[in-house]
Amino acid sequence: MFCDKAISATIAVHFAQLKHDALPDATRHATRRALLDAIGVTLGATGLGEDAAPYRRHALAVPGPSRLIGFGGSSTPALAALANGALAHQLDFGDTFDAGPAHPNAALVPALLALADARPELTFGEFLVAMAAGSDLACRLSIAAPRPYEDGGWYPPPLVNLIATAAACARFVGLNADGIRHAMGLALLQGGFPSEIKYDATSPIRGVREGLVARAAVEAALLAEAGATAFAEPLEGRAGFFAIYGGGAPRDALLDGLGATFLGDQVSFKPWPACRGTHPYIEAALVLRERVDPARVVRIEAETGPIQEMLIRPQPAKAEPTRAIEAKFSIPYTVAEALIDGAVTLDSFTAERIADPATRALAHKVVEQRNPAWGRSEAASGSLTVTFDDGTTLTRRVMQAAGHPDRPMDDAALIAKFVDCAAHAAQAIDAVSARAQAERILTLSTDVPAHQIVDLPACTDNF
């Protein structure tokens, strides 16, 4: 175990010295899987992610070498990271570290792809090293605070991604440990992700926030490369990351097993394009569906804890979402949709589908049943109890939603998800081509230039 004074330096040295050959085989494959998933959901968002358009327009105003995924045009690395990052979490379909919570690859992949375009000499092997280290650090940061970040009014997913993605970008462009440490500090200076992101149900920032993270991380790495310096102790300093956001010195989880265990291997991949907290309820509804006649339902009780509160309160508003982002964060809507349609897909969140009267009527019957024993560890847990007009009931409990490493999506399922997302892109990609792209990402040689990871058609409609 390292002393507190060595934390930032220890992490920076770890990033600087990590080599592809030192990564466990499981981590190499897990990182490719996460990359596949991240690119797929970003592609889907090019056709469905309306809130990302302003970020794309902003990026297109400045020419540069880095491509905008799914669209004709390019920009500077920082602005391409902004535009692509705004798409990466737009559908709320990317991976998640349930224990955190964190979405460790949502800003990381767009940032690294933007740098890869600008640095054709960088290889896919170097990309994988930076991604594995960055994903691991985001997960570690998400569980290392002595006090929940939310208790201080902060929203943890983009907050932890900011530091981790900056370190990964600095590693990718070849900075030494000092440069990586300063990149983390320069990123810290650009932070500020309040929990208002989740409290304002109508705000689009929930979907596009990772673009702001990706841009800041790229800027921090490039500034450090240019010689800019920040702090000696950006993480453990008396007014550093953990003091400001986490309420004190980090827990042992930050460094335990560093370099041997990569927590990015433990992300959950989403089977359904909605907030992870809705997934156990969607799964329960799909299991019960064959025995549920919506016309006979009197009440549906959703067992919840404090983590699920934002997904079911206020109940009347959650039962009548007006936009996709609201519906994706609604237990009542997603449960009703699962029971009526037998699936929750990208097409479940169109304006027409959200406004369906029968779905809304059933959603109004979904109410919370608070379990006082539940806390953070039940973030991906839930149950439904359906009461019928004759007083009979059905119950289904899901303590760990599908997609978790204990209940994983295999490679075939991830490829099928990629194909579905690609079909919803601004310029739809046929299933055969999309499958070939997916299989290429899972098998691409590490010697290939990293900018060749994405080989996708462009769309001529930039707006």
CSV table of C-alpha atoms in Angstrom, one decimal:
chain,number,residue,atom,x,y,z
A,1,MET,CA,0.0,0.0,0.0
A,2,PHE,CA,1.2,3.5,-0.9
A,3,CYS,CA,1.2,6.5,1.4
A,4,ASP,CA,-1.3,9.3,0.6
A,5,LYS,CA,1.5,11.5,-0.6
A,6,ALA,CA,2.3,9.1,-3.4
A,7,ILE,CA,-1.1,8.6,-4.9
A,8,SER,CA,-1.1,10.8,-8.0
A,9,ALA,CA,2.5,10.0,-8.7
A,10,THR,CA,1.9,6.2,-8.3
A,11,ILE,CA,-1.1,6.3,-10.7
A,12,ALA,CA,0.9,8.4,-13.2
A,13,VAL,CA,3.9,6.0,-13.2
A,14,HIS,CA,1.5,3.1,-13.6
A,15,PHE,CA,0.0,4.7,-16.7
A,16,ALA,CA,3.4,5.7,-18.2
A,17,GLN,CA,4.9,2.2,-17.7
A,18,LEU,CA,2.0,0.0,-18.7
A,19,LYS,CA,2.6,-2.0,-21.8
A,20,HIS,CA,0.2,-4.0,-24.0
A,21,ASP,CA,2.0,-7.3,-23.4
A,22,ALA,CA,1.5,-6.7,-19.6
A,23,LEU,CA,-2.3,-6.6,-19.9
A,24,PRO,CA,-4.0,-9.9,-19.0
A,25,ASP,CA,-5.6,-11.7,-21.9
A,26,ALA,CA,-9.0,-11.2,-20.4
A,27,THR,CA,-8.4,-7.4,-20.1
A,28,ARG,CA,-7.4,-7.2,-23.8
A,29,HIS,CA,-10.5,-8.8,-24.9
A,30,ALA,CA,-12.7,-7.0,-22.4
A,31,THR,CA,-11.3,-3.7,-23.7
A,32,ARG,CA,-12.1,-4.6,-27.3
A,33,ARG,CA,-15.6,-5.5,-26.3
A,34,ALA,CA,-16.1,-2.1,-24.5
A,35,LEU,CA,-14.7,-0.4,-27.6
A,36,LEU,CA,-17.1,-2.2,-29.9
A,37,ASP,CA,-20.0,-1.3,-27.6
A,38,ALA,CA,-19.0,2.4,-27.4
A,39,ILE,CA,-18.6,2.8,-31.1
A,40,GLY,CA,-22.0,1.1,-31.7
A,41,VAL,CA,-24.0,3.2,-29.4
A,42,THR,CA,-22.3,6.3,-30.8
A,43,LEU,CA,-23.3,5.3,-34.3
A,44,GLY,CA,-26.9,4.8,-33.2
A,45,ALA,CA,-26.9,8.2,-31.6
A,46,THR,CA,-26.0,9.8,-35.0
A,47,GLY,CA,-29.5,9.0,-36.1
A,48,LEU,CA,-31.4,9.3,-32.9
A,49,GLY,CA,-29.4,11.8,-30.7
A,50,GLU,CA,-31.0,15.1,-31.4
A,51,ASP,CA,-29.5,16.9,-28.4
A,52,ALA,CA,-26.0,16.4,-29.7
A,53,ALA,CA,-26.6,18.5,-32.9
A,54,PRO,CA,-25.4,21.9,-31.3
A,55,TYR,CA,-22.1,20.3,-30.3
A,56,ARG,CA,-21.6,19.0,-33.8
A,57,ARG,CA,-22.4,22.4,-35.3
A,58,HIS,CA,-19.9,24.0,-33.0
A,59,ALA,CA,-17.2,21.5,-33.9
A,60,LEU,CA,-17.7,21.9,-37.6
A,61,ALA,CA,-17.0,25.6,-37.4
A,62,VAL,CA,-13.3,24.8,-36.8
A,63,PRO,CA,-11.4,22.6,-39.3
A,64,GLY,CA,-9.0,19.9,-38.1
A,65,PRO,CA,-7.8,16.3,-38.6
A,66,SER,CA,-10.3,14.5,-36.4
A,67,ARG,CA,-13.4,13.0,-37.9
A,68,LEU,CA,-17.0,13.4,-36.6
A,69,ILE,CA,-18.3,9.9,-36.3
A,70,GLY,CA,-21.1,9.1,-38.8
A,71,PHE,CA,-21.0,12.6,-40.4
A,72,GLY,CA,-19.1,14.3,-43.1
A,73,GLY,CA,-16.6,16.7,-41.6
A,74,SER,CA,-13.8,17.0,-39.2
A,75,SER,CA,-12.5,19.3,-36.5
A,76,THR,CA,-9.7,19.7,-34.0
A,77,PRO,CA,-9.1,16.8,-31.6
A,78,ALA,CA,-10.7,18.6,-28.7
A,79,LEU,CA,-13.8,19.7,-30.7
A,80,ALA,CA,-14.2,16.3,-32.4
A,81,ALA,CA,-14.0,14.7,-28.9
A,82,LEU,CA,-16.7,17.2,-27.8
A,83,ALA,CA,-19.0,16.3,-30.7
A,84,ASN,CA,-18.5,12.6,-30.6
A,85,GLY,CA,-18.6,12.5,-26.9
A,86,ALA,CA,-22.0,14.3,-26.9
A,87,LEU,CA,-23.2,11.3,-28.9
A,88,ALA,CA,-21.6,8.6,-26.8
A,89,HIS,CA,-24.0,8.7,-23.9
A,90,GLN,CA,-27.0,10.2,-25.8
A,91,LEU,CA,-28.9,7.0,-26.0
A,92,ASP,CA,-28.0,5.9,-22.5
A,93,PHE,CA,-27.1,2.5,-24.0
A,94,GLY,CA,-23.3,2.4,-23.2
A,95,ASP,CA,-21.6,0.3,-20.6
A,96,THR,CA,-21.7,0.9,-16.9
A,97,PHE,CA,-19.8,0.0,-13.8
A,98,ASP,CA,-22.6,-0.9,-11.5
A,99,ALA,CA,-20.6,-0.7,-8.3
A,100,GLY,CA,-19.6,2.9,-9.0
A,101,PRO,CA,-21.7,4.1,-10.6
A,102,ALA,CA,-19.6,5.0,-13.6
A,103,HIS,CA,-19.8,4.9,-17.4
A,104,PRO,CA,-16.0,4.6,-17.8
A,105,ASN,CA,-15.8,4.5,-21.6
A,106,ALA,CA,-18.4,7.1,-22.6
A,107,ALA,CA,-15.8,10.0,-22.7
A,108,LEU,CA,-12.7,7.8,-23.0
A,109,VAL,CA,-13.4,6.3,-26.4
A,110,PRO,CA,-14.4,9.5,-28.2
A,111,ALA,CA,-11.4,11.3,-26.7
A,112,LEU,CA,-8.9,8.6,-27.8
A,113,LEU,CA,-10.5,8.3,-31.3
A,114,ALA,CA,-10.1,12.0,-31.8
A,115,LEU,CA,-6.4,11.9,-30.9
A,116,ALA,CA,-5.9,8.8,-33.0
A,117,ASP,CA,-7.1,10.7,-36.1
A,118,ALA,CA,-4.6,13.5,-35.3
A,119,ARG,CA,-1.7,11.2,-34.6
A,120,PRO,CA,-1.5,8.6,-37.4
A,121,GLU,CA,1.7,7.1,-36.0
A,122,LEU,CA,-0.1,5.8,-32.9
A,123,THR,CA,-1.1,2.1,-33.0
A,124,PHE,CA,-4.1,0.2,-32.0
A,125,GLY,CA,-2.0,-1.5,-29.3
A,126,GLU,CA,-1.2,1.8,-27.7
A,127,PHE,CA,-4.9,2.7,-27.9
A,128,LEU,CA,-5.9,-0.4,-26.0
A,129,VAL,CA,-3.3,0.2,-23.3
A,130,ALA,CA,-4.6,3.8,-22.8
A,131,MET,CA,-8.2,2.6,-22.8
A,132,ALA,CA,-7.7,-0.3,-20.4
A,133,ALA,CA,-5.8,2.0,-18.0
A,134,GLY,CA,-8.3,4.8,-18.3
A,135,SER,CA,-11.4,2.6,-17.8
A,136,ASP,CA,-9.8,1.0,-14.8
A,137,LEU,CA,-9.0,4.3,-13.2
A,138,ALA,CA,-12.6,5.7,-13.8
A,139,CYS,CA,-14.0,2.6,-12.0
A,140,ARG,CA,-11.5,3.0,-9.1
A,141,LEU,CA,-12.3,6.7,-8.7
A,142,SER,CA,-16.0,5.9,-8.6
A,143,ILE,CA,-15.6,3.6,-5.6
A,144,ALA,CA,-12.7,5.2,-3.7
A,145,ALA,CA,-14.3,8.3,-2.2
A,146,PRO,CA,-14.9,8.1,1.5
A,147,ARG,CA,-18.2,10.0,1.1
A,148,PRO,CA,-20.5,9.5,-1.8
A,149,TYR,CA,-19.9,12.2,-4.4
A,150,GLU,CA,-23.7,12.9,-4.5
A,151,ASP,CA,-23.6,13.9,-0.8
A,152,GLY,CA,-21.5,16.9,-1.8
A,153,GLY,CA,-23.9,17.8,-4.7
A,154,TRP,CA,-21.7,16.2,-7.4
A,155,TYR,CA,-22.6,13.8,-10.2
A,156,PRO,CA,-20.0,11.1,-10.2
A,157,PRO,CA,-20.0,9.5,-13.7
A,158,PRO,CA,-18.6,12.5,-15.7
A,159,LEU,CA,-16.5,13.6,-12.7
A,160,VAL,CA,-14.5,10.4,-12.5
A,161,ASN,CA,-14.3,10.2,-16.2
A,162,LEU,CA,-12.7,13.6,-16.4
A,163,ILE,CA,-9.6,12.6,-14.5
A,164,ALA,CA,-9.3,9.1,-15.9
A,165,THR,CA,-9.8,10.2,-19.5
A,166,ALA,CA,-7.2,12.9,-19.2
A,167,ALA,CA,-4.7,10.4,-17.8
A,168,ALA,CA,-5.5,8.0,-20.7
A,169,CYS,CA,-5.1,10.7,-23.3
A,170,ALA,CA,-1.8,11.8,-21.9
A,171,ARG,CA,-0.6,8.2,-21.9
A,172,PHE,CA,-1.8,7.7,-25.5
A,173,VAL,CA,0.2,10.7,-26.9
A,174,GLY,CA,3.2,9.4,-25.1
A,175,LEU,CA,3.7,11.7,-22.1
A,176,ASN,CA,5.8,10.5,-19.2
A,177,ALA,CA,4.6,10.2,-15.6
A,178,ASP,CA,5.0,13.9,-14.8
A,179,GLY,CA,3.1,14.8,-17.9
A,180,ILE,CA,0.3,12.4,-17.1
A,181,ARG,CA,0.1,13.8,-13.5
A,182,HIS,CA,-0.1,17.4,-14.8
A,183,ALA,CA,-2.8,16.3,-17.3
A,184,MET,CA,-4.9,15.1,-14.4
A,185,GLY,CA,-4.4,18.4,-12.7
A,186,LEU,CA,-5.2,20.4,-15.8
A,187,ALA,CA,-8.4,18.4,-16.2
A,188,LEU,CA,-9.3,19.0,-12.6
A,189,LEU,CA,-9.3,22.7,-13.3
A,190,GLN,CA,-12.0,22.1,-15.9
A,191,GLY,CA,-14.3,20.0,-13.7
A,192,GLY,CA,-17.7,20.9,-12.3
A,193,PHE,CA,-20.5,18.4,-12.7
A,194,PRO,CA,-23.3,19.1,-10.3
A,195,SER,CA,-26.1,16.7,-9.5
A,196,GLU,CA,-28.5,19.1,-11.1
A,197,ILE,CA,-27.6,17.0,-14.2
A,198,LYS,CA,-29.9,14.3,-12.8
A,199,TYR,CA,-32.4,16.4,-10.9
A,200,ASP,CA,-33.6,18.4,-13.8
A,201,ALA,CA,-35.6,15.8,-15.7
A,202,THR,CA,-35.9,18.0,-18.8
A,203,SER,CA,-32.3,18.9,-19.2
A,204,PRO,CA,-30.4,17.5,-22.2
A,205,ILE,CA,-27.1,17.6,-20.3
A,206,ARG,CA,-27.7,14.1,-19.0
A,207,GLY,CA,-27.3,12.7,-22.5
A,208,VAL,CA,-24.5,14.9,-23.9
A,209,ARG,CA,-22.3,15.6,-20.8
A,210,GLU,CA,-19.6,13.2,-21.8
A,211,GLY,CA,-18.7,15.4,-24.7
A,212,LEU,CA,-17.7,18.1,-22.2
A,213,VAL,CA,-15.5,15.6,-20.4
A,214,ALA,CA,-13.9,14.3,-23.6
A,215,ARG,CA,-13.0,17.8,-24.8
A,216,ALA,CA,-11.6,18.8,-21.4
A,217,ALA,CA,-9.5,15.6,-21.2
A,218,VAL,CA,-8.0,16.1,-24.7
A,219,GLU,CA,-7.2,19.7,-24.0
A,220,ALA,CA,-5.6,18.8,-20.7
A,221,ALA,CA,-3.4,16.1,-22.3
A,222,LEU,CA,-2.4,18.5,-25.2
A,223,LEU,CA,-1.6,21.3,-22.8
A,224,ALA,CA,0.6,19.0,-20.7
A,225,GLU,CA,2.3,17.9,-23.9
A,226,ALA,CA,3.0,21.6,-24.7
A,227,GLY,CA,4.6,22.0,-21.3
A,228,ALA,CA,1.7,23.3,-19.1
A,229,THR,CA,1.8,22.2,-15.5
A,230,ALA,CA,-0.8,22.0,-12.8
A,231,PHE,CA,-0.4,20.4,-9.3
A,232,ALA,CA,2.0,18.0,-7.7
A,233,GLU,CA,-0.9,16.2,-6.0
A,234,PRO,CA,-4.1,16.6,-8.0
A,235,LEU,CA,-5.8,13.7,-6.4
A,236,GLU,CA,-4.6,13.6,-2.8
A,237,GLY,CA,-3.7,17.3,-2.2
A,238,ARG,CA,-5.3,19.0,0.7
A,239,ALA,CA,-7.7,20.8,-1.7
A,240,GLY,CA,-7.4,18.2,-4.5
A,241,PHE,CA,-9.9,15.9,-6.2
A,242,PHE,CA,-10.8,13.8,-3.2
A,243,ALA,CA,-10.8,16.6,-0.7
A,244,ILE,CA,-13.2,18.7,-2.8
A,245,TYR,CA,-15.4,16.1,-4.3
A,246,GLY,CA,-15.1,13.0,-2.1
A,247,GLY,CA,-14.9,14.5,1.4
A,248,GLY,CA,-11.5,13.3,2.4
A,249,ALA,CA,-8.6,10.9,1.6
A,250,PRO,CA,-9.3,8.2,-0.8
A,251,ARG,CA,-10.1,4.6,0.3
A,252,ASP,CA,-7.8,1.7,-0.4
A,253,ALA,CA,-9.8,0.7,-3.5
A,254,LEU,CA,-8.1,3.4,-5.5
A,255,LEU,CA,-4.7,1.6,-5.5
A,256,ASP,CA,-5.4,-2.0,-4.4
A,257,GLY,CA,-4.4,-4.3,-7.2
A,258,LEU,CA,-3.4,-1.5,-9.5
A,259,GLY,CA,-1.7,-3.0,-12.5
A,260,ALA,CA,-2.9,-6.5,-11.7
A,261,THR,CA,-6.6,-6.1,-11.6
A,262,PHE,CA,-8.4,-4.0,-14.3
A,263,LEU,CA,-11.9,-3.0,-13.1
A,264,GLY,CA,-12.9,-2.1,-16.6
A,265,ASP,CA,-13.2,-5.8,-17.2
A,266,GLN,CA,-16.2,-5.7,-14.8
A,267,VAL,CA,-18.4,-3.3,-16.7
A,268,SER,CA,-22.0,-4.3,-17.4
A,269,PHE,CA,-23.2,-4.0,-21.0
A,270,LYS,CA,-26.8,-2.8,-21.4
A,271,PRO,CA,-29.3,-5.1,-23.1
A,272,TRP,CA,-31.8,-2.2,-23.1
A,273,PRO,CA,-31.3,1.5,-24.1
A,274,ALA,CA,-32.3,3.1,-20.8
A,275,CYS,CA,-30.9,4.1,-17.5
A,276,ARG,CA,-29.2,1.1,-15.8
A,277,GLY,CA,-31.5,1.6,-12.8
A,278,THR,CA,-34.5,0.7,-14.9
A,279,HIS,CA,-33.1,-2.6,-16.1
A,280,PRO,CA,-34.1,-4.9,-13.3
A,281,TYR,CA,-37.7,-3.7,-13.6
A,282,ILE,CA,-37.6,-4.1,-17.4
A,283,GLU,CA,-36.3,-7.6,-17.0
A,284,ALA,CA,-38.9,-8.5,-14.3
A,285,ALA,CA,-41.7,-7.1,-16.6
A,286,LEU,CA,-40.5,-9.2,-19.6
A,287,VAL,CA,-40.5,-12.3,-17.4
A,288,LEU,CA,-44.0,-11.7,-16.1
A,289,ARG,CA,-45.5,-10.4,-19.4
A,290,GLU,CA,-47.0,-13.7,-20.6
A,291,ARG,CA,-49.1,-13.9,-17.4
A,292,VAL,CA,-50.1,-10.2,-17.3
A,293,ASP,CA,-53.2,-8.9,-19.0
A,294,PRO,CA,-52.8,-5.1,-18.9
A,295,ALA,CA,-56.6,-4.6,-18.8
A,296,ARG,CA,-56.8,-6.5,-15.5
A,297,VAL,CA,-53.9,-4.7,-13.8
A,298,VAL,CA,-54.9,-2.6,-10.8
A,299,ARG,CA,-51.4,-1.7,-9.4
A,300,ILE,CA,-47.7,-2.5,-10.0
A,301,GLU,CA,-45.4,-2.0,-7.1
A,302,ALA,CA,-41.8,-1.4,-7.9
A,303,GLU,CA,-39.4,-2.2,-5.0
A,304,THR,CA,-36.9,0.7,-4.7
A,305,GLY,CA,-34.1,2.1,-2.7
A,306,PRO,CA,-32.6,5.6,-2.7
A,307,ILE,CA,-30.7,5.1,-5.9
A,308,GLN,CA,-33.9,4.4,-7.8
A,309,GLU,CA,-35.8,7.4,-6.4
A,310,MET,CA,-35.0,9.7,-9.3
A,311,LEU,CA,-36.4,7.1,-11.7
A,312,ILE,CA,-39.9,7.0,-10.1
A,313,ARG,CA,-40.5,10.4,-8.5
A,314,PRO,CA,-42.6,12.4,-9.1
A,315,GLN,CA,-44.7,9.5,-10.3
A,316,PRO,CA,-47.3,11.4,-12.4
A,317,ALA,CA,-44.5,13.0,-14.4
A,318,LYS,CA,-42.5,9.7,-14.8
A,319,ALA,CA,-45.7,8.1,-16.2
A,320,GLU,CA,-46.0,10.7,-18.9
A,321,PRO,CA,-42.6,11.5,-20.3
A,322,THR,CA,-42.5,14.0,-23.1
A,323,ARG,CA,-39.0,13.3,-24.5
A,324,ALA,CA,-36.8,10.3,-25.0
A,325,ILE,CA,-34.4,11.4,-22.2
A,326,GLU,CA,-37.3,11.5,-19.8
A,327,ALA,CA,-38.6,8.1,-20.8
A,328,LYS,CA,-35.2,6.5,-20.4
A,329,PHE,CA,-35.1,7.6,-16.8
A,330,SER,CA,-38.6,6.4,-16.0
A,331,ILE,CA,-39.4,3.1,-14.3
A,332,PRO,CA,-43.1,3.5,-14.9
A,333,TYR,CA,-42.7,4.1,-18.6
A,334,THR,CA,-40.1,1.4,-19.2
A,335,VAL,CA,-42.1,-1.2,-17.2
A,336,ALA,CA,-45.3,-0.4,-19.1
A,337,GLU,CA,-43.5,-0.5,-22.5
A,338,ALA,CA,-42.0,-3.9,-21.6
A,339,LEU,CA,-45.4,-5.3,-20.6
A,340,ILE,CA,-47.2,-4.0,-23.6
A,341,ASP,CA,-44.7,-4.5,-26.4
A,342,GLY,CA,-42.6,-7.3,-25.0
A,343,ALA,CA,-39.4,-5.5,-25.7
A,344,VAL,CA,-37.6,-2.2,-24.9
A,345,THR,CA,-35.6,-1.2,-27.9
A,346,LEU,CA,-34.2,2.0,-29.5
A,347,ASP,CA,-37.6,2.3,-31.2
A,348,SER,CA,-39.4,2.4,-27.8
A,349,PHE,CA,-38.3,6.0,-27.3
A,350,THR,CA,-39.7,7.7,-30.4
A,351,ALA,CA,-42.1,10.6,-29.8
A,352,GLU,CA,-45.0,8.6,-31.1
A,353,ARG,CA,-44.3,5.6,-28.9
A,354,ILE,CA,-43.8,7.7,-25.8
A,355,ALA,CA,-47.2,9.4,-26.3
A,356,ASP,CA,-49.1,6.1,-26.7
A,357,PRO,CA,-52.3,6.4,-24.4
A,358,ALA,CA,-52.3,2.7,-23.4
A,359,THR,CA,-48.7,2.8,-22.3
A,360,ARG,CA,-49.3,5.9,-20.3
A,361,ALA,CA,-52.4,4.4,-18.6
A,362,LEU,CA,-50.4,1.4,-17.5
A,363,ALA,CA,-47.4,3.5,-16.5
A,364,HIS,CA,-49.7,5.5,-14.1
A,365,LYS,CA,-50.3,2.2,-12.2
A,366,VAL,CA,-46.6,1.7,-11.5
A,367,VAL,CA,-45.8,3.0,-8.0
A,368,GLU,CA,-42.9,2.7,-5.6
A,369,GLN,CA,-42.6,0.4,-2.7
A,370,ARG,CA,-39.6,1.6,-0.7
A,371,ASN,CA,-37.3,-1.0,0.8
A,372,PRO,CA,-35.5,0.8,3.7
A,373,ALA,CA,-32.7,-1.8,3.7
A,374,TRP,CA,-31.6,-1.0,0.1
A,375,GLY,CA,-28.7,1.3,-0.7
A,376,ARG,CA,-25.9,1.7,-3.2
A,377,SER,CA,-25.3,-2.1,-3.5
A,378,GLU,CA,-28.8,-2.5,-4.9
A,379,ALA,CA,-28.4,0.0,-7.6
A,380,ALA,CA,-29.0,-2.6,-10.3
A,381,SER,CA,-31.7,-4.5,-8.3
A,382,GLY,CA,-35.5,-4.3,-8.4
A,383,SER,CA,-38.7,-6.2,-8.2
A,384,LEU,CA,-42.3,-5.9,-9.5
A,385,THR,CA,-45.5,-7.0,-7.7
A,386,VAL,CA,-48.5,-6.9,-10.1
A,387,THR,CA,-51.9,-6.8,-8.5
A,388,PHE,CA,-54.9,-7.8,-10.6
A,389,ASP,CA,-58.6,-6.8,-10.3
A,390,ASP,CA,-59.4,-10.1,-8.5
A,391,GLY,CA,-56.8,-9.4,-5.8
A,392,THR,CA,-54.3,-12.0,-7.0
A,393,THR,CA,-50.7,-11.0,-7.4
A,394,LEU,CA,-47.5,-11.9,-9.3
A,395,THR,CA,-44.0,-11.0,-8.2
A,396,ARG,CA,-40.6,-11.1,-9.8
A,397,ARG,CA,-37.4,-10.0,-8.2
A,398,VAL,CA,-34.1,-9.3,-10.0
A,399,MET,CA,-31.2,-8.7,-7.7
A,400,GLN,CA,-28.6,-8.2,-10.5
A,401,ALA,CA,-29.8,-7.0,-13.8
A,402,ALA,CA,-28.7,-8.8,-17.0
A,403,GLY,CA,-25.5,-7.6,-18.7
A,404,HIS,CA,-23.5,-7.7,-15.5
A,405,PRO,CA,-20.3,-9.8,-15.7
A,406,ASP,CA,-22.1,-12.4,-13.5
A,407,ARG,CA,-24.8,-12.5,-16.2
A,408,PRO,CA,-22.9,-11.3,-19.2
A,409,MET,CA,-23.8,-10.5,-22.8
A,410,ASP,CA,-21.5,-12.7,-24.9
A,411,ASP,CA,-19.7,-11.5,-28.0
A,412,ALA,CA,-22.5,-12.6,-30.3
A,413,ALA,CA,-25.0,-10.5,-28.3
A,414,LEU,CA,-22.7,-7.5,-28.4
A,415,ILE,CA,-22.3,-7.9,-32.1
A,416,ALA,CA,-26.0,-8.1,-32.6
A,417,LYS,CA,-26.4,-4.9,-30.5
A,418,PHE,CA,-23.8,-3.2,-32.7
A,419,VAL,CA,-25.7,-4.2,-35.8
A,420,ASP,CA,-29.0,-2.8,-34.4
A,421,CYS,CA,-27.3,0.5,-33.4
A,422,ALA,CA,-25.7,0.8,-36.9
A,423,ALA,CA,-29.1,0.3,-38.5
A,424,HIS,CA,-30.3,3.4,-36.6
A,425,ALA,CA,-27.3,5.6,-37.7
A,426,ALA,CA,-27.8,8.8,-39.6
A,427,GLN,CA,-26.6,6.9,-42.6
A,428,ALA,CA,-27.9,3.4,-41.8
A,429,ILE,CA,-25.4,0.6,-42.2
A,430,ASP,CA,-26.6,-2.7,-43.5
A,431,ALA,CA,-26.4,-5.8,-41.3
A,432,VAL,CA,-23.7,-7.5,-43.2
A,433,SER,CA,-21.4,-4.5,-43.3
A,434,ALA,CA,-22.1,-3.7,-39.6
A,435,ARG,CA,-21.3,-7.3,-38.6
A,436,ALA,CA,-18.0,-7.2,-40.5
A,437,GLN,CA,-17.1,-3.9,-38.7
A,438,ALA,CA,-17.9,-5.4,-35.3
A,439,GLU,CA,-15.9,-8.5,-35.9
A,440,ARG,CA,-13.0,-6.4,-37.2
A,441,ILE,CA,-12.9,-4.4,-33.9
A,442,LEU,CA,-12.7,-7.7,-31.9
A,443,THR,CA,-9.9,-9.1,-34.0
A,444,LEU,CA,-7.9,-6.1,-35.3
A,445,SER,CA,-4.1,-6.4,-35.2
A,446,THR,CA,-2.5,-4.2,-32.5
A,447,ASP,CA,0.1,-3.0,-35.1
A,448,VAL,CA,-2.6,-1.3,-37.2
A,449,PRO,CA,-2.7,2.5,-36.9
A,450,ALA,CA,-5.3,3.5,-34.3
A,451,HIS,CA,-7.0,5.9,-36.7
A,452,GLN,CA,-8.1,2.8,-38.8
A,453,ILE,CA,-10.3,1.5,-35.9
A,454,VAL,CA,-13.3,3.3,-37.3
A,455,ASP,CA,-13.9,2.6,-41.0
A,456,LEU,CA,-17.5,3.8,-41.5
A,457,PRO,CA,-19.4,5.6,-44.2
A,458,ALA,CA,-20.0,9.4,-43.7
A,459,CYS,CA,-23.3,11.2,-43.8
A,460,THR,CA,-23.7,14.3,-45.9
A,461,ASP,CA,-26.2,15.9,-43.5
A,462,ASN,CA,-24.1,17.6,-41.0
A,463,PHE,CA,-27.0,19.1,-39.0
